[in-house]
Amino acid sequence: MRVVTAIDSFKGSASAQKAAESIERGIKSVYHDAVVCNYPLADGGEGLVEAILTICPGSKCEVMVKDPLGRNITAFYGLLDNGTAVIEMAAASGLPLLSPKERNPWFTSTYGTGQLILAALDAGAKEIMLGLGGSATNDGGMGMARALGIRFLDENGAELEGVGGDLEKVKSVDVTGKDKRLEAISIRMACDVTNPLCGREGASHIFAGQKGADEVMRNKLDAGMKQYAGAIKEACGVDYADVAGAGAAGGLGVPLLAFFGATTASGIELVLDTLQMDEALQKADLVITGEGRLDGQTLFGKAPIGVAKRAKQYGKPVIALTGSIGDGYRDVYQGGIDAVFAIQNGPCSLEESMNNTEFLLEDCAHRIMQFYKKIKES
């Protein structure tokens, strides 16, 4: 019996690694000699570095950077033995780094993410994988770009700090001082949203609210983003205002796209390719995936669907485990998942469930494998 587990984290209760280990225990309680290949996953947000380093040889590197409000913090990135640097922007510029009272995208910056990129370059990175999830920012990537040598100037030619409130002040962009090392390497950005930079479906209107912006601020940020997009177009010749995906992480990737030749791809696809899961999937009898919640939105770029689609290329059955099932969850069957199981084994509160997630995953895996074995034997 060969099983591949490819699990995203159950946020707030179990890391992807712990979830995979719990499911493995459940499998082996039924199939004692089962070969279980665990692939802890992340789709570009928090946990990306840990997920990659769990499978791929490399090291976790710590570095002092600025947090979204300019305070010194210790952040990290992963440096694989093959020269690929794996960076979570959330490690330096993420929403969890701020208290609820501190969340205000008018004042936050991605400068620390730029510092992580510089640190990876200094360490000899030959390629960069940048996860765009979990941002506390809506600065169009200005802060990050400033760390990489790009200057954003106001109408008087003065350099701007690069926070969200500076978007409306940008009149020109000076790229003469940009770090040219980035032009010589591949930069791949993990992006699972299709929102444009500007407009009613753009970064400011759709995402800035969860980062602390009220309606008045969202309108001002969007107007500023249009001004910013115009300055970027003047500097590089491309209008990013309506480009699908440019609104991810408050527009973080726009300077990388405009000035450093970066590309975007599905976060989970980048992760699966990096982990080189295909050989394990080809040999598997069963694939188990999952995350904290499955609903109608899971179909749009979430880790379980990425796993299921990859597994279906080899005709493998796919089971998903989840902490909760939401509206529209049946849509995941269109993405290659064959069965969905909530892990609760009885009535309990959210707190009880989150405190016992590892046991519940193990127990659910045991029940599933017991049924699977009976079916195979019949």
GROMACS .gro file of C-alpha atoms in nm:
model
  378
    1MET     CA    1   0.000   0.000   0.000
    2ARG     CA    2   0.149   0.333  -0.108
    3VAL     CA    3  -0.014   0.661  -0.005
    4VAL     CA    4   0.086   1.018  -0.085
    5THR     CA    5  -0.028   1.281   0.164
    6ALA     CA    6  -0.017   1.638   0.035
    7ILE     CA    7  -0.167   1.858   0.304
    8ASP     CA    8  -0.185   2.233   0.356
    9SER     CA    9  -0.182   2.367   0.711
   10PHE     CA   10  -0.493   2.378   0.930
   11LYS     CA   11  -0.428   2.740   1.025
   12GLY     CA   12  -0.416   2.807   1.396
   13SER     CA   13  -0.421   2.440   1.491
   14ALA     CA   14  -0.178   2.223   1.292
   15SER     CA   15   0.110   2.297   1.058
   16ALA     CA   16   0.121   2.118   0.725
   17GLN     CA   17   0.399   1.895   0.861
   18LYS     CA   18   0.205   1.803   1.178
   19ALA     CA   19  -0.111   1.738   0.975
   20ALA     CA   20   0.077   1.504   0.741
   21GLU     CA   21   0.234   1.316   1.032
   22SER     CA   22  -0.107   1.274   1.198
   23ILE     CA   23  -0.260   1.132   0.882
   24GLU     CA   24   0.034   0.895   0.842
   25ARG     CA   25  -0.028   0.756   1.190
   26GLY     CA   26  -0.391   0.694   1.099
   27ILE     CA   27  -0.294   0.516   0.777
   28LYS     CA   28  -0.041   0.291   0.950
   29SER     CA   29  -0.286   0.197   1.224
   30VAL     CA   30  -0.466   0.001   0.950
   31TYR     CA   31  -0.194  -0.068   0.692
   32HIS     CA   32   0.103  -0.131   0.921
   33ASP     CA   33   0.349  -0.172   0.635
   34ALA     CA   34   0.218   0.113   0.422
   35VAL     CA   35   0.468   0.333   0.240
   36VAL     CA   36   0.355   0.690   0.311
   37CYS     CA   37   0.515   0.981   0.127
   38ASN     CA   38   0.436   1.309   0.307
   39TYR     CA   39   0.440   1.639   0.121
   40PRO     CA   40   0.349   1.929   0.352
   41LEU     CA   41   0.217   2.209   0.133
   42ALA     CA   42   0.165   2.582   0.110
   43ASP     CA   43   0.022   2.772  -0.185
   44GLY     CA   44   0.237   3.082  -0.160
   45GLY     CA   45   0.150   3.229   0.178
   46GLU     CA   46   0.258   3.149   0.531
   47GLY     CA   47   0.438   2.816   0.556
   48LEU     CA   48   0.588   2.820   0.205
   49VAL     CA   49   0.949   2.807   0.324
   50GLU     CA   50   0.881   2.532   0.577
   51ALA     CA   51   0.692   2.323   0.321
   52ILE     CA   52   0.971   2.342   0.065
   53LEU     CA   53   1.253   2.280   0.314
   54THR     CA   54   1.073   1.975   0.454
   55ILE     CA   55   1.130   1.798   0.123
   56CYS     CA   56   1.409   1.981  -0.059
   57PRO     CA   57   1.765   2.000   0.078
   58GLY     CA   58   1.855   2.350   0.190
   59SER     CA   59   1.870   2.581   0.488
   60LYS     CA   60   1.658   2.840   0.664
   61CYS     CA   61   1.837   3.176   0.675
   62GLU     CA   62   1.750   3.448   0.925
   63VAL     CA   63   1.805   3.816   0.854
   64MET     CA   64   1.722   4.148   1.021
   65VAL     CA   65   1.467   4.346   0.818
   66LYS     CA   66   1.202   4.615   0.857
   67ASP     CA   67   0.848   4.510   0.939
   68PRO     CA   68   0.550   4.677   0.765
   69LEU     CA   69   0.582   4.980   0.995
   70GLY     CA   70   0.959   5.010   0.968
   71ARG     CA   71   1.057   4.838   1.293
   72ASN     CA   72   1.349   4.598   1.305
   73ILE     CA   73   1.250   4.230   1.317
   74THR     CA   74   1.414   3.897   1.245
   75ALA     CA   75   1.266   3.740   0.932
   76PHE     CA   76   1.377   3.443   0.723
   77TYR     CA   77   1.397   3.287   0.380
   78GLY     CA   78   1.494   2.944   0.250
   79LEU     CA   79   1.802   2.878   0.038
   80LEU     CA   80   1.794   2.544  -0.140
   81ASP     CA   81   2.109   2.355  -0.228
   82ASN     CA   82   2.029   2.407  -0.597
   83GLY     CA   83   2.053   2.784  -0.552
   84THR     CA   84   1.682   2.865  -0.536
   85ALA     CA   85   1.580   3.117  -0.271
   86VAL     CA   86   1.228   3.065  -0.134
   87ILE     CA   87   1.080   3.383   0.014
   88GLU     CA   88   0.750   3.444   0.190
   89MET     CA   89   0.669   3.812   0.169
   90ALA     CA   90   0.457   3.758   0.481
   91ALA     CA   91   0.774   3.687   0.681
   92ALA     CA   92   0.871   4.054   0.650
   93SER     CA   93   0.556   4.235   0.536
   94GLY     CA   94   0.273   4.015   0.659
   95LEU     CA   95  -0.047   4.103   0.838
   96PRO     CA   96   0.025   3.880   1.142
   97LEU     CA   97   0.325   4.102   1.223
   98LEU     CA   98   0.087   4.382   1.323
   99SER     CA   99  -0.165   4.406   1.602
  100PRO     CA  100  -0.524   4.482   1.492
  101LYS     CA  101  -0.481   4.845   1.602
  102GLU     CA  102  -0.166   4.883   1.392
  103ARG     CA  103  -0.319   4.764   1.065
  104ASN     CA  104  -0.336   5.058   0.828
  105PRO     CA  105  -0.227   5.022   0.464
  106TRP     CA  106  -0.181   5.398   0.432
  107PHE     CA  107   0.136   5.365   0.642
  108THR     CA  108   0.265   5.013   0.570
  109SER     CA  109   0.547   4.921   0.334
  110THR     CA  110   0.702   4.615   0.168
  111TYR     CA  111   1.057   4.742   0.225
  112GLY     CA  112   1.140   4.439   0.441
  113THR     CA  113   1.050   4.202   0.157
  114GLY     CA  114   1.302   4.384  -0.059
  115GLN     CA  115   1.560   4.332   0.214
  116LEU     CA  116   1.490   3.957   0.209
  117ILE     CA  117   1.547   3.954  -0.167
  118LEU     CA  118   1.875   4.142  -0.123
  119ALA     CA  119   1.988   3.898   0.144
  120ALA     CA  120   1.915   3.606  -0.090
  121LEU     CA  121   2.114   3.773  -0.367
  122ASP     CA  122   2.405   3.833  -0.130
  123ALA     CA  123   2.394   3.463  -0.039
  124GLY     CA  124   2.434   3.370  -0.406
  125ALA     CA  125   2.077   3.279  -0.502
  126LYS     CA  126   2.044   3.181  -0.866
  127GLU     CA  127   1.665   3.185  -0.871
  128ILE     CA  128   1.393   3.335  -0.652
  129MET     CA  129   1.052   3.194  -0.569
  130LEU     CA  130   0.843   3.464  -0.400
  131GLY     CA  131   0.517   3.385  -0.223
  132LEU     CA  132   0.273   3.677  -0.232
  133GLY     CA  133   0.021   3.567   0.033
  134GLY     CA  134  -0.066   3.732   0.364
  135SER     CA  135   0.038   4.093   0.304
  136ALA     CA  136  -0.027   4.384   0.538
  137THR     CA  137   0.050   4.628   0.258
  138ASN     CA  138  -0.103   4.819  -0.032
  139ASP     CA  139   0.202   5.010  -0.155
  140GLY     CA  140   0.225   4.871  -0.509
  141GLY     CA  141   0.557   4.714  -0.416
  142MET     CA  142   0.722   5.054  -0.381
  143GLY     CA  143   0.887   4.970  -0.051
  144MET     CA  144   1.032   4.648  -0.188
  145ALA     CA  145   1.151   4.823  -0.504
  146ARG     CA  146   1.320   5.097  -0.299
  147ALA     CA  147   1.525   4.832  -0.119
  148LEU     CA  148   1.629   4.708  -0.465
  149GLY     CA  149   1.753   5.050  -0.575
  150ILE     CA  150   1.450   5.197  -0.754
  151ARG     CA  151   1.349   5.551  -0.658
  152PHE     CA  152   0.995   5.691  -0.666
  153LEU     CA  153   0.985   6.069  -0.697
  154ASP     CA  154   0.718   6.330  -0.627
  155GLU     CA  155   0.644   6.639  -0.835
  156ASN     CA  156   0.943   6.818  -0.683
  157GLY     CA  157   1.184   6.534  -0.755
  158ALA     CA  158   1.204   6.428  -0.390
  159GLU     CA  159   1.223   6.058  -0.314
  160LEU     CA  160   0.916   5.907  -0.151
  161GLU     CA  161   0.928   5.665   0.141
  162GLY     CA  162   0.715   5.409  -0.041
  163VAL     CA  163   0.414   5.353   0.186
  164GLY     CA  164   0.054   5.324   0.069
  165GLY     CA  165  -0.013   5.692   0.123
  166ASP     CA  166   0.266   5.780  -0.121
  167LEU     CA  167   0.096   5.619  -0.421
  168GLU     CA  168  -0.092   5.938  -0.506
  169LYS     CA  169   0.232   6.140  -0.494
  170VAL     CA  170   0.435   5.938  -0.745
  171LYS     CA  171   0.518   6.145  -1.054
  172SER     CA  172   0.820   5.959  -1.190
  173VAL     CA  173   1.033   5.650  -1.139
  174ASP     CA  174   1.414   5.644  -1.146
  175VAL     CA  175   1.548   5.296  -1.226
  176THR     CA  176   1.912   5.389  -1.285
  177GLY     CA  177   2.018   5.257  -0.944
  178LYS     CA  178   1.834   4.924  -0.956
  179ASP     CA  179   2.017   4.611  -0.848
  180LYS     CA  180   2.114   4.455  -1.180
  181ARG     CA  181   2.177   4.115  -1.023
  182LEU     CA  182   1.804   4.056  -1.042
  183GLU     CA  183   1.810   4.088  -1.420
  184ALA     CA  184   2.041   3.786  -1.443
  185ILE     CA  185   1.826   3.543  -1.246
  186SER     CA  186   1.479   3.395  -1.271
  187ILE     CA  187   1.210   3.541  -1.043
  188ARG     CA  188   0.890   3.340  -1.011
  189MET     CA  189   0.603   3.477  -0.807
  190ALA     CA  190   0.341   3.251  -0.653
  191CYS     CA  191   0.012   3.424  -0.725
  192ASP     CA  192  -0.334   3.271  -0.695
  193VAL     CA  193  -0.552   3.578  -0.742
  194THR     CA  194  -0.656   3.734  -1.070
  195ASN     CA  195  -0.744   4.081  -0.941
  196PRO     CA  196  -0.602   4.377  -1.133
  197LEU     CA  197  -0.402   4.654  -0.975
  198CYS     CA  198  -0.674   4.920  -0.999
  199GLY     CA  199  -1.053   4.955  -1.009
  200ARG     CA  200  -1.347   4.807  -0.822
  201GLU     CA  201  -1.194   4.457  -0.841
  202GLY     CA  202  -0.841   4.583  -0.774
  203ALA     CA  203  -0.601   4.557  -0.484
  204SER     CA  204  -0.733   4.851  -0.284
  205HIS     CA  205  -1.106   4.786  -0.305
  206ILE     CA  206  -1.094   4.408  -0.263
  207PHE     CA  207  -0.810   4.348  -0.019
  208ALA     CA  208  -0.723   4.670   0.166
  209GLY     CA  209  -1.026   4.641   0.392
  210GLN     CA  210  -0.887   4.334   0.568
  211LYS     CA  211  -0.563   4.527   0.617
  212GLY     CA  212  -0.734   4.808   0.806
  213ALA     CA  213  -0.868   5.047   0.540
  214ASP     CA  214  -1.216   5.194   0.559
  215GLU     CA  215  -1.415   5.289   0.247
  216VAL     CA  216  -1.273   5.641   0.230
  217MET     CA  217  -0.917   5.509   0.248
  218ARG     CA  218  -0.987   5.239  -0.008
  219ASN     CA  219  -1.106   5.502  -0.254
  220LYS     CA  220  -0.796   5.714  -0.192
  221LEU     CA  221  -0.565   5.416  -0.223
  222ASP     CA  222  -0.723   5.314  -0.552
  223ALA     CA  223  -0.691   5.666  -0.690
  224GLY     CA  224  -0.329   5.663  -0.580
  225MET     CA  225  -0.273   5.325  -0.741
  226LYS     CA  226  -0.395   5.464  -1.074
  227GLN     CA  227  -0.146   5.751  -1.041
  228TYR     CA  228   0.126   5.500  -0.956
  229ALA     CA  229   0.037   5.275  -1.251
  230GLY     CA  230   0.069   5.574  -1.480
  231ALA     CA  231   0.420   5.647  -1.352
  232ILE     CA  232   0.518   5.282  -1.394
  233LYS     CA  233   0.387   5.287  -1.751
  234GLU     CA  234   0.589   5.600  -1.827
  235ALA     CA  235   0.904   5.425  -1.697
  236CYS     CA  236   0.866   5.083  -1.861
  237GLY     CA  237   0.610   5.125  -2.138
  238VAL     CA  238   0.356   4.878  -1.997
  239ASP     CA  239   0.026   4.964  -1.830
  240TYR     CA  240  -0.026   4.732  -1.532
  241ALA     CA  241  -0.350   4.890  -1.410
  242ASP     CA  242  -0.573   4.617  -1.555
  243VAL     CA  243  -0.335   4.322  -1.572
  244ALA     CA  244  -0.483   4.010  -1.409
  245GLY     CA  245  -0.298   3.922  -1.090
  246ALA     CA  246  -0.119   4.255  -1.058
  247GLY     CA  247  -0.333   4.334  -0.753
  248ALA     CA  248  -0.191   4.043  -0.550
  249ALA     CA  249  -0.034   4.145  -0.217
  250GLY     CA  250  -0.129   4.508  -0.269
  251GLY     CA  251   0.052   4.524  -0.602
  252LEU     CA  252   0.379   4.391  -0.464
  253GLY     CA  253   0.482   4.216  -0.784
  254VAL     CA  254   0.436   4.510  -1.022
  255PRO     CA  255   0.793   4.648  -0.995
  256LEU     CA  256   0.934   4.296  -1.036
  257LEU     CA  257   0.723   4.247  -1.347
  258ALA     CA  258   0.801   4.590  -1.485
  259PHE     CA  259   1.172   4.620  -1.417
  260PHE     CA  260   1.316   4.274  -1.347
  261GLY     CA  261   1.142   4.035  -1.586
  262ALA     CA  262   0.959   3.836  -1.318
  263THR     CA  263   0.684   3.591  -1.404
  264THR     CA  264   0.376   3.476  -1.212
  265ALA     CA  265   0.233   3.128  -1.175
  266SER     CA  266  -0.011   2.938  -0.956
  267GLY     CA  267   0.136   2.909  -0.610
  268ILE     CA  268   0.048   2.544  -0.568
  269GLU     CA  269   0.180   2.458  -0.914
  270LEU     CA  270   0.513   2.619  -0.830
  271VAL     CA  271   0.528   2.425  -0.505
  272LEU     CA  272   0.438   2.092  -0.664
  273ASP     CA  273   0.700   2.142  -0.934
  274THR     CA  274   0.965   2.236  -0.677
  275LEU     CA  275   0.883   1.933  -0.461
  276GLN     CA  276   0.895   1.705  -0.767
  277MET     CA  277   0.592   1.508  -0.653
  278ASP     CA  278   0.509   1.344  -0.986
  279GLU     CA  279   0.714   1.029  -0.937
  280ALA     CA  280   0.552   0.962  -0.599
  281LEU     CA  281   0.207   1.026  -0.744
  282GLN     CA  282   0.266   0.781  -1.026
  283LYS     CA  283   0.346   0.504  -0.776
  284ALA     CA  284   0.066   0.585  -0.528
  285ASP     CA  285  -0.241   0.371  -0.468
  286LEU     CA  286  -0.417   0.662  -0.296
  287VAL     CA  287  -0.365   1.038  -0.255
  288ILE     CA  288  -0.486   1.226   0.054
  289THR     CA  289  -0.498   1.604   0.051
  290GLY     CA  290  -0.680   1.871   0.250
  291GLU     CA  291  -0.676   2.198   0.442
  292GLY     CA  292  -0.864   2.370   0.721
  293ARG     CA  293  -1.175   2.454   0.519
  294LEU     CA  294  -1.321   2.332   0.192
  295ASP     CA  295  -1.588   2.535   0.014
  296GLY     CA  296  -1.672   2.677  -0.325
  297GLN     CA  297  -1.360   2.895  -0.323
  298THR     CA  298  -1.131   2.592  -0.291
  299LEU     CA  299  -1.167   2.532  -0.664
  300PHE     CA  300  -0.983   2.856  -0.740
  301GLY     CA  301  -0.614   2.785  -0.695
  302LYS     CA  302  -0.615   2.626  -0.350
  303ALA     CA  303  -0.366   2.353  -0.262
  304PRO     CA  304  -0.608   2.054  -0.255
  305ILE     CA  305  -0.725   2.125  -0.610
  306GLY     CA  306  -0.370   2.162  -0.736
  307VAL     CA  307  -0.285   1.824  -0.585
  308ALA     CA  308  -0.600   1.659  -0.721
  309LYS     CA  309  -0.542   1.783  -1.074
  310ARG     CA  310  -0.184   1.659  -1.067
  311ALA     CA  311  -0.292   1.320  -0.928
  312LYS     CA  312  -0.562   1.280  -1.192
  313GLN     CA  313  -0.296   1.301  -1.462
  314TYR     CA  314  -0.195   0.956  -1.337
  315GLY     CA  315  -0.547   0.827  -1.269
  316LYS     CA  316  -0.514   0.822  -0.889
  317PRO     CA  317  -0.806   0.841  -0.641
  318VAL     CA  318  -0.801   1.154  -0.425
  319ILE     CA  319  -0.954   1.201  -0.080
  320ALA     CA  320  -0.969   1.539   0.096
  321LEU     CA  321  -0.975   1.589   0.474
  322THR     CA  322  -1.092   1.918   0.617
  323GLY     CA  323  -1.174   2.087   0.943
  324SER     CA  324  -1.496   2.236   0.809
  325ILE     CA  325  -1.714   2.214   0.500
  326GLY     CA  326  -1.861   2.534   0.358
  327ASP     CA  327  -2.113   2.636   0.093
  328GLY     CA  328  -2.030   2.510  -0.253
  329TYR     CA  329  -1.789   2.242  -0.135
  330ARG     CA  330  -1.928   1.998  -0.392
  331ASP     CA  331  -1.761   2.209  -0.659
  332VAL     CA  332  -1.430   2.048  -0.561
  333TYR     CA  333  -1.542   1.726  -0.728
  334GLN     CA  334  -1.502   1.911  -1.058
  335GLY     CA  335  -1.137   1.964  -0.969
  336GLY     CA  336  -1.049   1.598  -0.927
  337ILE     CA  337  -1.128   1.531  -0.560
  338ASP     CA  338  -1.327   1.208  -0.528
  339ALA     CA  339  -1.446   1.230  -0.166
  340VAL     CA  340  -1.449   1.489   0.113
  341PHE     CA  341  -1.440   1.406   0.485
  342ALA     CA  342  -1.478   1.649   0.775
  343ILE     CA  343  -1.250   1.533   1.056
  344GLN     CA  344  -1.485   1.592   1.352
  345ASN     CA  345  -1.603   1.267   1.510
  346GLY     CA  346  -1.887   1.422   1.707
  347PRO     CA  347  -2.042   1.752   1.819
  348CYS     CA  348  -1.778   1.991   1.950
  349SER     CA  349  -1.696   2.360   1.964
  350LEU     CA  350  -1.452   2.529   1.728
  351GLU     CA  351  -1.208   2.565   2.016
  352GLU     CA  352  -1.228   2.193   2.099
  353SER     CA  353  -1.179   2.102   1.735
  354MET     CA  354  -0.877   2.327   1.692
  355ASN     CA  355  -0.720   2.201   2.013
  356ASN     CA  356  -0.751   1.842   1.895
  357THR     CA  357  -0.685   1.875   1.522
  358GLU     CA  358  -0.393   1.632   1.512
  359PHE     CA  359  -0.588   1.357   1.688
  360LEU     CA  360  -0.895   1.420   1.470
  361LEU     CA  361  -0.686   1.396   1.153
  362GLU     CA  362  -0.533   1.069   1.270
  363ASP     CA  363  -0.870   0.926   1.369
  364CYS     CA  364  -1.036   1.030   1.044
  365ALA     CA  365  -0.751   0.877   0.842
  366HIS     CA  366  -0.791   0.555   1.041
  367ARG     CA  367  -1.163   0.536   0.964
  368ILE     CA  368  -1.107   0.606   0.596
  369MET     CA  369  -0.835   0.345   0.563
  370GLN     CA  370  -1.043   0.086   0.749
  371PHE     CA  371  -1.320   0.133   0.493
  372TYR     CA  372  -1.070   0.141   0.205
  373LYS     CA  373  -0.921  -0.191   0.318
  374LYS     CA  374  -1.261  -0.360   0.341
  375ILE     CA  375  -1.350  -0.241  -0.010
  376LYS     CA  376  -1.021  -0.374  -0.148
  377GLU     CA  377  -1.068  -0.709   0.023
  378SER     CA  378  -1.426  -0.757  -0.097
   0.00000   0.00000   0.00000
